Amino acid sequence: MAIRLGGDGDDMEEMSEINITPFIDVILVLLIIFMIAAPLATVTVPVDLPVSTATAQPDPQEPIILSLQNDLTLSIGDRAIDRSMLAAELGRASKGDTQARILLRADKGVDYGDIMGLMDDLRKANYLKVGLVTEDGTGPAPQ
């Protein structure tokens, strides 16, 4: 608590204002300390890790390739399928695993709405891990 001294010294009254300057100084000092200490807290212990001679394990399951051609015919791999049998054919190809990855290859002439309709059919069949396949863009630029 601060006291303001008057002119004659007899009427000492309390000052109810807070001096915030020391508080800001303390916060700035703490900020600087943390800014210096934070990078030092990372683990930089040198460890010579052993080398593994085991071969890398392949992905446990190959993705299912679903192709949509320009005339809206569907194929799983090289086998043409009827769209009404999509869920059953995917179940056979994935051995009933709805968590199987499906890679969708669609001809660039296929309407966007048709692709979204096929993806909606895949969602209704509970196949949610769907990826879209494109060609590598390193070739010549389209005209």
N, CA, C and O of each residue as an XYZ file, in Angstrom:
572
protein
N       0.849     -1.156      0.000
C       0.000      0.000      0.000
C       0.906      1.234      0.000
O       1.896      1.304      0.727
N       0.544      2.168     -0.811
C       1.342      3.378     -0.916
C       0.688      4.514     -0.138
O      -0.528      4.550      0.052
N       1.525      5.427      0.300
C       1.036      6.582      1.057
C       1.543      7.831      0.370
O       2.721      7.945      0.034
N       0.643      8.751      0.172
C       1.020     10.007     -0.449
C       1.278     11.025      0.661
O       0.428     11.273      1.515
N       2.446     11.589      0.620
C       2.785     12.583      1.632
C       2.322     13.952      1.170
O       2.590     14.372      0.045
N       1.622     14.637      2.060
C       1.101     15.959      1.741
C       2.122     17.042      2.048
O       3.302     16.782      2.284
N       1.628     18.235      2.033
C       2.502     19.364      2.263
C       2.965     19.478      3.697
O       4.157     19.687      3.922
N       2.077     19.352      4.696
C       2.489     19.546      6.075
C       2.828     18.234      6.764
O       3.342     18.267      7.882
N       2.565     17.074      6.155
C       2.953     15.797      6.728
C       1.962     15.211      7.679
O       2.105     14.044      8.041
N       0.939     15.960      8.120
C      -0.022     15.420      9.077
C      -1.168     14.670      8.408
O      -1.696     13.721      8.987
N      -1.557     15.064      7.228
C      -2.704     14.416      6.585
C      -2.213     13.413      5.541
O      -2.169     13.708      4.346
N      -1.846     12.223      6.017
C      -1.379     11.180      5.120
C      -2.591     10.395      4.613
O      -3.351      9.840      5.406
N      -2.766     10.352      3.305
C      -3.898      9.621      2.742
C      -3.378      8.472      1.880
O      -2.285      8.530      1.316
N      -4.196      7.434      1.800
C      -3.806      6.276      1.027
C      -3.987      6.540     -0.457
O      -4.904      7.243     -0.883
N      -3.082      5.954     -1.229
C      -3.163      6.070     -2.668
C      -3.656      4.720     -3.193
O      -3.024      3.693     -2.944
N      -4.770      4.713     -3.910
C      -5.365      3.456     -4.339
C      -5.009      3.087     -5.777
O      -5.675      2.230     -6.359
N      -4.026      3.676     -6.349
C      -3.603      3.356     -7.705
C      -2.549      2.256     -7.661
O      -1.714      2.224     -6.757
N      -2.590      1.362     -8.635
C      -1.613      0.274     -8.702
C      -0.516      0.653     -9.674
O      -0.784      1.098    -10.791
N       0.687      0.477     -9.253
C       1.826      0.741    -10.119
C       2.150     -0.558    -10.850
O       2.662     -1.497    -10.242
N       1.859     -0.620    -12.131
C       1.980     -1.857    -12.896
C       3.358     -1.997    -13.554
O       3.659     -3.059    -14.100
N       4.173     -0.998    -13.521
C       5.478     -1.048    -14.170
C       6.368     -2.173    -13.638
O       6.981     -2.855    -14.459
N       6.486     -2.421    -12.335
C       7.317     -3.546    -11.879
C       6.765     -4.900    -12.338
O       7.529     -5.821    -12.628
N       5.442     -5.011    -12.400
C       4.840     -6.253    -12.865
C       5.232     -6.528    -14.314
O       5.576     -7.660    -14.653
N       5.186     -5.518    -15.167
C       5.568     -5.676    -16.575
C       7.043     -6.037    -16.677
O       7.416     -6.867    -17.506
N       7.885     -5.433    -15.854
C       9.312     -5.751    -15.871
C       9.552     -7.215    -15.518
O      10.367     -7.881    -16.157
N       8.858     -7.714    -14.518
C       9.015     -9.109    -14.115
C       8.560    -10.038    -15.239
O       9.233    -11.027    -15.528
N       7.433     -9.737    -15.875
C       6.922    -10.561    -16.968
C       7.901    -10.568    -18.138
O       8.127    -11.620    -18.736
N       8.474     -9.444    -18.473
C       9.437     -9.398    -19.577
C      10.692    -10.202    -19.259
O      11.231    -10.874    -20.139
N      11.161    -10.145    -18.028
C      12.321    -10.945    -17.640
C      12.001    -12.430    -17.741
O      12.818    -13.204    -18.241
N      10.818    -12.840    -17.270
C      10.415    -14.245    -17.387
C      10.287    -14.675    -18.844
O      10.660    -15.794    -19.194
N       9.767    -13.804    -19.686
C       9.647    -14.105    -21.105
C      11.023    -14.343    -21.725
O      11.203    -15.293    -22.486
N      11.973    -13.505    -21.410
C      13.328    -13.669    -21.943
C      13.944    -14.970    -21.441
O      14.598    -15.681    -22.205
N      13.744    -15.283    -20.177
C      14.297    -16.531    -19.626
C      13.702    -17.734    -20.352
O      14.433    -18.656    -20.716
N      12.378    -17.738    -20.569
C      11.764    -18.866    -21.262
C      12.176    -18.938    -22.728
O      12.302    -20.027    -23.287
N      12.385    -17.780    -23.350
C      12.825    -17.788    -24.749
C      14.223    -18.377    -24.884
O      14.531    -19.017    -25.889
N      15.057    -18.171    -23.897
C      16.410    -18.724    -23.935
C      16.403    -20.187    -23.521
O      17.140    -20.991    -24.092
N      15.587    -20.546    -22.540
C      15.598    -21.912    -22.005
C      14.849    -22.905    -22.886
O      15.179    -24.090    -22.858
N      13.862    -22.480    -23.665
C      13.051    -23.411    -24.459
C      13.874    -24.191    -25.480
O      13.712    -25.408    -25.570
N      14.746    -23.550    -26.252
C      15.547    -24.338    -27.203
C      16.521    -25.290    -26.506
O      16.902    -26.310    -27.080
N      16.916    -24.974    -25.307
C      17.842    -25.832    -24.583
C      17.155    -27.061    -24.015
O      17.821    -28.028    -23.642
N      15.828    -27.034    -23.944
C      15.085    -28.150    -23.374
C      14.909    -29.306    -24.352
O      14.491    -30.391    -23.948
N      15.219    -29.098    -25.625
C      15.092    -30.186    -26.597
C      16.192    -31.206    -26.356
O      17.270    -30.890    -25.853
N      15.881    -32.443    -26.735
C      16.835    -33.531    -26.519
C      17.893    -33.482    -27.614
O      17.585    -33.641    -28.795
N      19.115    -33.266    -27.220
C      20.216    -33.226    -28.172
C      21.296    -34.213    -27.778
O      22.474    -34.011    -28.073
N      20.890    -35.284    -27.108
C      21.853    -36.289    -26.689
C      22.232    -37.126    -27.904
O      21.360    -37.732    -28.526
N      23.502    -37.172    -28.251
C      23.894    -37.983    -29.408
C      23.812    -39.472    -29.076
O      24.384    -39.937    -28.090
N      23.087    -40.209    -29.922
C      22.936    -41.642    -29.740
C      23.311    -42.328    -31.040
O      22.814    -41.959    -32.105
N      24.175    -43.313    -30.964
C      24.561    -44.083    -32.131
C      23.595    -45.262    -32.246
O      23.765    -46.282    -31.577
N      22.577    -45.113    -33.103
C      21.538    -46.123    -33.228
C      22.038    -47.320    -34.025
O      22.828    -47.158    -34.955
N      21.588    -48.516    -33.670
C      22.008    -49.702    -34.430
C      21.328    -49.740    -35.793
O      20.280    -49.127    -36.001
N      21.937    -50.463    -36.704
C      21.416    -50.596    -38.055
C      20.641    -51.905    -38.145
O      21.108    -52.949    -37.688
N      19.467    -51.838    -38.732
C      18.639    -53.030    -38.896
C      18.912    -53.649    -40.258
O      19.016    -52.941    -41.260
N      19.026    -54.959    -40.290
C      19.248    -55.661    -41.556
C      17.955    -56.264    -42.096
O      17.966    -56.894    -43.154
N      16.853    -56.082    -41.395
C      15.573    -56.628    -41.847
C      15.076    -55.847    -43.049
O      15.273    -54.635    -43.144
N      14.433    -56.551    -43.962
C      13.882    -55.883    -45.132
C      12.573    -55.199    -44.751
O      11.877    -55.639    -43.836
N      12.255    -54.156    -45.435
C      11.023    -53.425    -45.149
C       9.828    -54.296    -45.508
O       9.814    -54.970    -46.537
N       8.842    -54.268    -44.650
C       7.641    -55.070    -44.883
C       6.739    -54.362    -45.886
O       6.514    -53.157    -45.779
N       6.225    -55.103    -46.856
C       5.311    -54.476    -47.814
C       3.981    -54.161    -47.145
O       3.654    -54.683    -46.079
N       3.232    -53.296    -47.803
C       1.903    -52.965    -47.298
C       1.087    -54.249    -47.236
O       1.070    -55.004    -48.208
N       0.409    -54.521    -46.120
C      -0.253    -55.805    -45.953
C      -1.349    -56.085    -46.974
O      -1.676    -57.246    -47.222
N      -1.913    -55.056    -47.562
C      -3.000    -55.291    -48.500
C      -2.857    -54.346    -49.679
O      -2.678    -53.140    -49.511
N      -2.939    -54.905    -50.858
C      -2.893    -54.088    -52.057
C      -4.217    -53.347    -52.200
O      -5.265    -53.891    -51.852
N      -4.187    -52.127    -52.701
C      -5.453    -51.404    -52.881
C      -6.267    -52.006    -54.024
O      -5.728    -52.661    -54.915
N      -7.547    -51.773    -53.977
C      -8.449    -52.218    -55.035
C      -8.544    -51.082    -56.049
O      -8.869    -49.948    -55.698
N      -8.256    -51.402    -57.312
C      -8.300    -50.394    -58.368
C      -9.683    -50.430    -59.007
O     -10.068    -51.430    -59.612
N     -10.423    -49.341    -58.870
C     -11.757    -49.214    -59.457
C     -11.667    -48.186    -60.571
O     -11.288    -47.038    -60.337
N     -12.019    -48.602    -61.794
C     -11.899    -47.712    -62.951
C     -13.274    -47.327    -63.467
O     -14.168    -48.166    -63.581
N     -13.431    -46.044    -63.779
C     -14.650    -45.517    -64.379
C     -14.268    -44.954    -65.734
O     -13.548    -43.960    -65.826
N     -14.765    -45.607    -66.803
C     -14.395    -45.193    -68.154
C     -15.318    -44.104    -68.658
O     -16.311    -43.764    -68.015
N     -14.980    -43.560    -69.814
C     -15.719    -42.439    -70.376
C     -17.178    -42.792    -70.658
O     -18.049    -41.925    -70.584
N     -17.454    -44.058    -70.981
C     -18.836    -44.486    -71.241
C     -19.533    -44.959    -69.965
O     -20.581    -45.601    -70.040
N     -18.965    -44.650    -68.790
C     -19.491    -44.935    -67.451
C     -19.507    -46.419    -67.111
O     -20.267    -46.839    -66.238
N     -18.686    -47.219    -67.782
C     -18.559    -48.620    -67.395
C     -17.531    -48.714    -66.278
O     -16.551    -47.971    -66.246
N     -17.779    -49.648    -65.362
C     -16.916    -49.831    -64.197
C     -16.093    -51.090    -64.347
O     -16.532    -52.067    -64.953
N     -14.885    -51.056    -63.786
C     -14.016    -52.226    -63.755
C     -13.300    -52.266    -62.427
O     -12.873    -51.234    -61.909
N     -13.169    -53.464    -61.873
C     -12.313    -53.684    -60.712
C     -11.122    -54.456    -61.237
O     -11.246    -55.599    -61.679
N      -9.971    -53.818    -61.183
C      -8.795    -54.406    -61.831
C      -9.024    -54.424    -63.333
O      -9.260    -53.375    -63.933
N      -8.958    -55.610    -63.955
C      -9.210    -55.749    -65.386
C     -10.594    -56.318    -65.671
O     -10.936    -56.530    -66.834
N     -11.391    -56.567    -64.651
C     -12.689    -57.245    -64.794
C     -13.804    -56.211    -64.774
O     -13.940    -55.451    -63.815
N     -14.609    -56.185    -65.845
C     -15.743    -55.267    -65.934
C     -16.855    -55.748    -64.995
O     -17.114    -56.945    -64.873
N     -17.507    -54.772    -64.332
C     -18.598    -55.120    -63.415
C     -19.806    -54.250    -63.718
O     -19.682    -53.188    -64.327
N     -20.976    -54.710    -63.288
C     -22.207    -53.953    -63.408
C     -22.303    -53.012    -62.211
O     -21.945    -53.387    -61.095
N     -22.779    -51.805    -62.438
C     -22.838    -50.826    -61.350
C     -23.793    -51.262    -60.243
O     -23.572    -50.936    -59.077
N     -24.827    -51.979    -60.583
C     -25.768    -52.428    -59.556
C     -25.144    -53.476    -58.637
O     -25.635    -53.699    -57.530
N     -24.067    -54.121    -59.087
C     -23.379    -55.148    -58.297
C     -22.097    -54.611    -57.650
O     -21.240    -55.386    -57.226
N     -21.972    -53.290    -57.578
C     -20.737    -52.688    -57.089
C     -20.403    -53.143    -55.670
O     -19.272    -53.553    -55.413
N     -21.353    -53.081    -54.752
C     -21.079    -53.448    -53.357
C     -20.680    -54.913    -53.247
O     -19.750    -55.245    -52.513
N     -21.376    -55.801    -53.974
C     -21.057    -57.229    -53.910
C     -19.680    -57.517    -54.506
O     -18.919    -58.314    -53.956
N     -19.360    -56.874    -55.623
C     -18.056    -57.093    -56.265
C     -16.919    -56.539    -55.404
O     -15.849    -57.141    -55.325
N     -17.149    -55.396    -54.762
C     -16.123    -54.855    -53.858
C     -15.948    -55.761    -52.646
O     -14.831    -55.952    -52.167
N     -17.051    -56.319    -52.148
C     -16.957    -57.258    -51.034
C     -16.147    -58.486    -51.406
O     -15.377    -58.995    -50.591
N     -16.316    -58.969    -52.639
C     -15.542    -60.124    -53.103
C     -14.063    -59.746    -53.274
O     -13.178    -60.514    -52.897
N     -13.798    -58.560    -53.843
C     -12.409    -58.151    -54.076
C     -11.675    -57.854    -52.774
O     -10.473    -58.095    -52.663
N     -12.408    -57.327    -51.781
C     -11.764    -56.965    -50.513
C     -11.903    -58.051    -49.461
O     -11.449    -57.879    -48.329
N     -12.525    -59.171    -49.819
C     -12.769    -60.274    -48.878
C     -13.583    -59.790    -47.679
O     -13.350    -60.216    -46.548
N     -14.545    -58.890    -47.938
C     -15.436    -58.401    -46.900
C     -14.876    -57.302    -46.018
O     -15.544    -56.864    -45.082
N     -13.661    -56.847    -46.299
C     -13.033    -55.809    -45.474
C     -13.421    -54.435    -46.006
O     -12.916    -54.007    -47.044
N     -14.313    -53.743    -45.303
C     -14.722    -52.406    -45.754
C     -13.671    -51.342    -45.463
O     -13.822    -50.196    -45.885
N     -12.604    -51.705    -44.745
C     -11.504    -50.776    -44.488
C     -10.440    -50.832    -45.576
O      -9.415    -50.158    -45.482
N     -10.686    -51.641    -46.615
C      -9.718    -51.758    -47.707
C      -9.625    -50.421    -48.455
O     -10.599    -49.676    -48.563
N      -8.434    -50.149    -48.959
C      -8.220    -48.930    -49.731
C      -8.704    -49.140    -51.157
O      -8.414    -50.166    -51.773
N      -9.432    -48.179    -51.674
C      -9.920    -48.226    -53.047
C      -9.332    -47.030    -53.784
O      -9.473    -45.887    -53.350
N      -8.676    -47.308    -54.896
C      -8.136    -46.244    -55.736
C      -9.053    -46.095    -56.934
O      -9.227    -47.033    -57.712
N      -9.635    -44.926    -57.083
C     -10.592    -44.652    -58.144
C      -9.886    -43.975    -59.306
O      -9.327    -42.886    -59.169
N      -9.923    -44.645    -60.456
C      -9.370    -44.086    -61.691
C     -10.546    -43.707    -62.570
O     -11.316    -44.578    -62.974
N     -10.702    -42.441    -62.871
C     -11.798    -41.974    -63.717
C     -11.220    -41.267    -64.935
O     -10.281    -40.478    -64.831
N     -11.799    -41.565    -66.082
C     -11.401    -40.901    -67.322
C     -11.658    -39.410    -67.186
O     -12.643    -39.006    -66.567
N     -10.785    -38.586    -67.755
C     -10.952    -37.143    -67.567
C     -12.168    -36.603    -68.303
O     -12.571    -35.467    -68.053
N     -12.770    -37.382    -69.207
C     -13.980    -36.954    -69.893
C     -15.254    -37.252    -69.111
O     -16.340    -36.848    -69.526
N     -15.136    -37.954    -67.984
C     -16.311    -38.290    -67.185
C     -16.770    -37.049    -66.428
O     -15.961    -36.301    -65.878
N     -18.071    -36.850    -66.412
C     -18.666    -35.709    -65.724
C     -18.395    -35.793    -64.220
O     -18.399    -36.878    -63.638
N     -18.164    -34.651    -63.612
C     -17.884    -34.592    -62.176
C     -19.027    -35.183    -61.358
O     -18.790    -35.842    -60.345
N     -20.249    -34.955    -61.786
C     -21.406    -35.491    -61.077
C     -21.429    -37.006    -61.089
O     -21.857    -37.625    -60.114
N     -20.968    -37.624    -62.191
C     -20.912    -39.084    -62.266
C     -19.856    -39.644    -61.310
O     -20.057    -40.692    -60.696
N     -18.739    -38.942    -61.193
C     -17.690    -39.384    -60.262
C     -18.207    -39.275    -58.832
O     -18.004    -40.184    -58.027
N     -18.873    -38.172    -58.510
C     -19.403    -38.010    -57.164
C     -20.504    -39.030    -56.877
O     -20.642    -39.485    -55.742
N     -21.280    -39.391    -57.885
C     -22.292    -40.429    -57.709
C     -21.661    -41.768    -57.386
O     -22.161    -42.502    -56.533
N     -20.563    -42.093    -58.062
C     -19.846    -43.337    -57.780
C     -19.253    -43.305    -56.375
O     -19.305    -44.301    -55.654
N     -18.692    -42.166    -55.988
C     -18.136    -42.068    -54.641
C     -19.244    -42.173    -53.591
O     -19.020    -42.714    -52.508
N     -20.426    -41.663    -53.902
C     -21.562    -41.802    -52.991
C     -21.968    -43.272    -52.870
O     -22.313    -43.737    -51.784
N     -21.926    -44.005    -53.998
C     -22.224    -45.446    -53.949
C     -21.195    -46.184    -53.097
O     -21.542    -47.116    -52.371
N     -19.934    -45.773    -53.181
C     -18.884    -46.387    -52.357
C     -19.134    -46.103    -50.880
O     -18.931    -46.973    -50.033
N     -19.573    -44.891    -50.574
C     -19.850    -44.537    -49.182
C     -21.040    -45.333    -48.651
O     -21.033    -45.778    -47.503
N     -22.050    -45.507    -49.484
C     -23.214    -46.289    -49.062
C     -22.846    -47.744    -48.799
O     -23.478    -48.409    -47.978
N     -21.823    -48.239    -49.497
C     -21.363    -49.616    -49.295
C     -20.349    -49.690    -48.151
O     -19.763    -50.748    -47.922
N     -20.131    -48.582    -47.426
C     -19.211    -48.473    -46.277
C     -17.739    -48.555    -46.651
O     -16.915    -48.916    -45.811
N     -17.390    -48.229    -47.891
C     -15.991    -48.132    -48.286
C     -15.629    -46.655    -48.238
O     -15.986    -45.885    -49.129
N     -14.912    -46.270    -47.179
C     -14.631    -44.856    -46.941
C     -13.205    -44.452    -47.283
O     -12.903    -43.262    -47.372
N     -12.330    -45.424    -47.473
C     -10.930    -45.107    -47.789
C     -10.754    -45.122    -49.303
O     -10.327    -46.117    -49.889
N     -11.093    -43.996    -49.918
C     -11.087    -43.876    -51.372
C     -10.061    -42.825    -51.763
O     -10.056    -41.717    -51.226
N      -9.197    -43.179    -52.699
C      -8.219    -42.237    -53.226
C      -8.449    -42.054    -54.716
O      -8.887    -42.978    -55.401
N      -8.156    -40.870    -55.212
C      -8.301    -40.582    -56.632
C      -6.943    -40.684    -57.301
O      -5.953    -40.153    -56.798
N      -6.899    -41.370    -58.436
C      -5.653    -41.593    -59.147
C      -5.541    -40.590    -60.277
O      -6.496    -40.386    -61.027
N      -4.385    -39.964    -60.406
C      -4.108    -39.047    -61.503
C      -2.810    -39.475    -62.162
O      -2.082    -40.321    -61.642
N      -2.533    -38.887    -63.301
C      -1.261    -39.141    -63.952
C      -0.215    -38.197    -63.404
O      -0.530    -37.134    -62.868
N       1.040    -38.603    -63.548
C       2.149    -37.766    -63.125
C       2.191    -36.522    -63.995
O       2.102    -36.621    -65.219
N       2.324    -35.367    -63.388
C       2.296    -34.108    -64.111
C       3.620    -33.692    -64.700
O       3.785    -32.512    -65.012
N       4.578    -34.590    -64.874
C       5.888    -34.196    -65.385
C       5.953    -34.223    -66.907
O       6.971    -33.842    -67.486
N       4.884    -34.668    -67.565
C       4.861    -34.738    -69.022
C       4.649    -33.354    -69.624
O       4.719    -32.340    -68.929
N       4.386    -33.332    -70.939
C       4.151    -32.026    -71.581
C       2.869    -31.401    -71.083
O       1.917    -32.095    -70.726
N       2.857    -30.094    -71.065
C       1.694    -29.340    -70.585
C       0.525    -29.511    -71.545
O       0.727    -29.562    -72.758
N      -0.703    -29.602    -71.016
C      -1.859    -29.730    -71.916
C      -2.047    -28.484    -72.737
O      -1.748    -27.380    -72.281
N      -2.534    -28.646    -73.925
C      -2.718    -27.540    -74.852
C      -4.046    -26.862    -74.640
O      -4.367    -25.901    -75.340
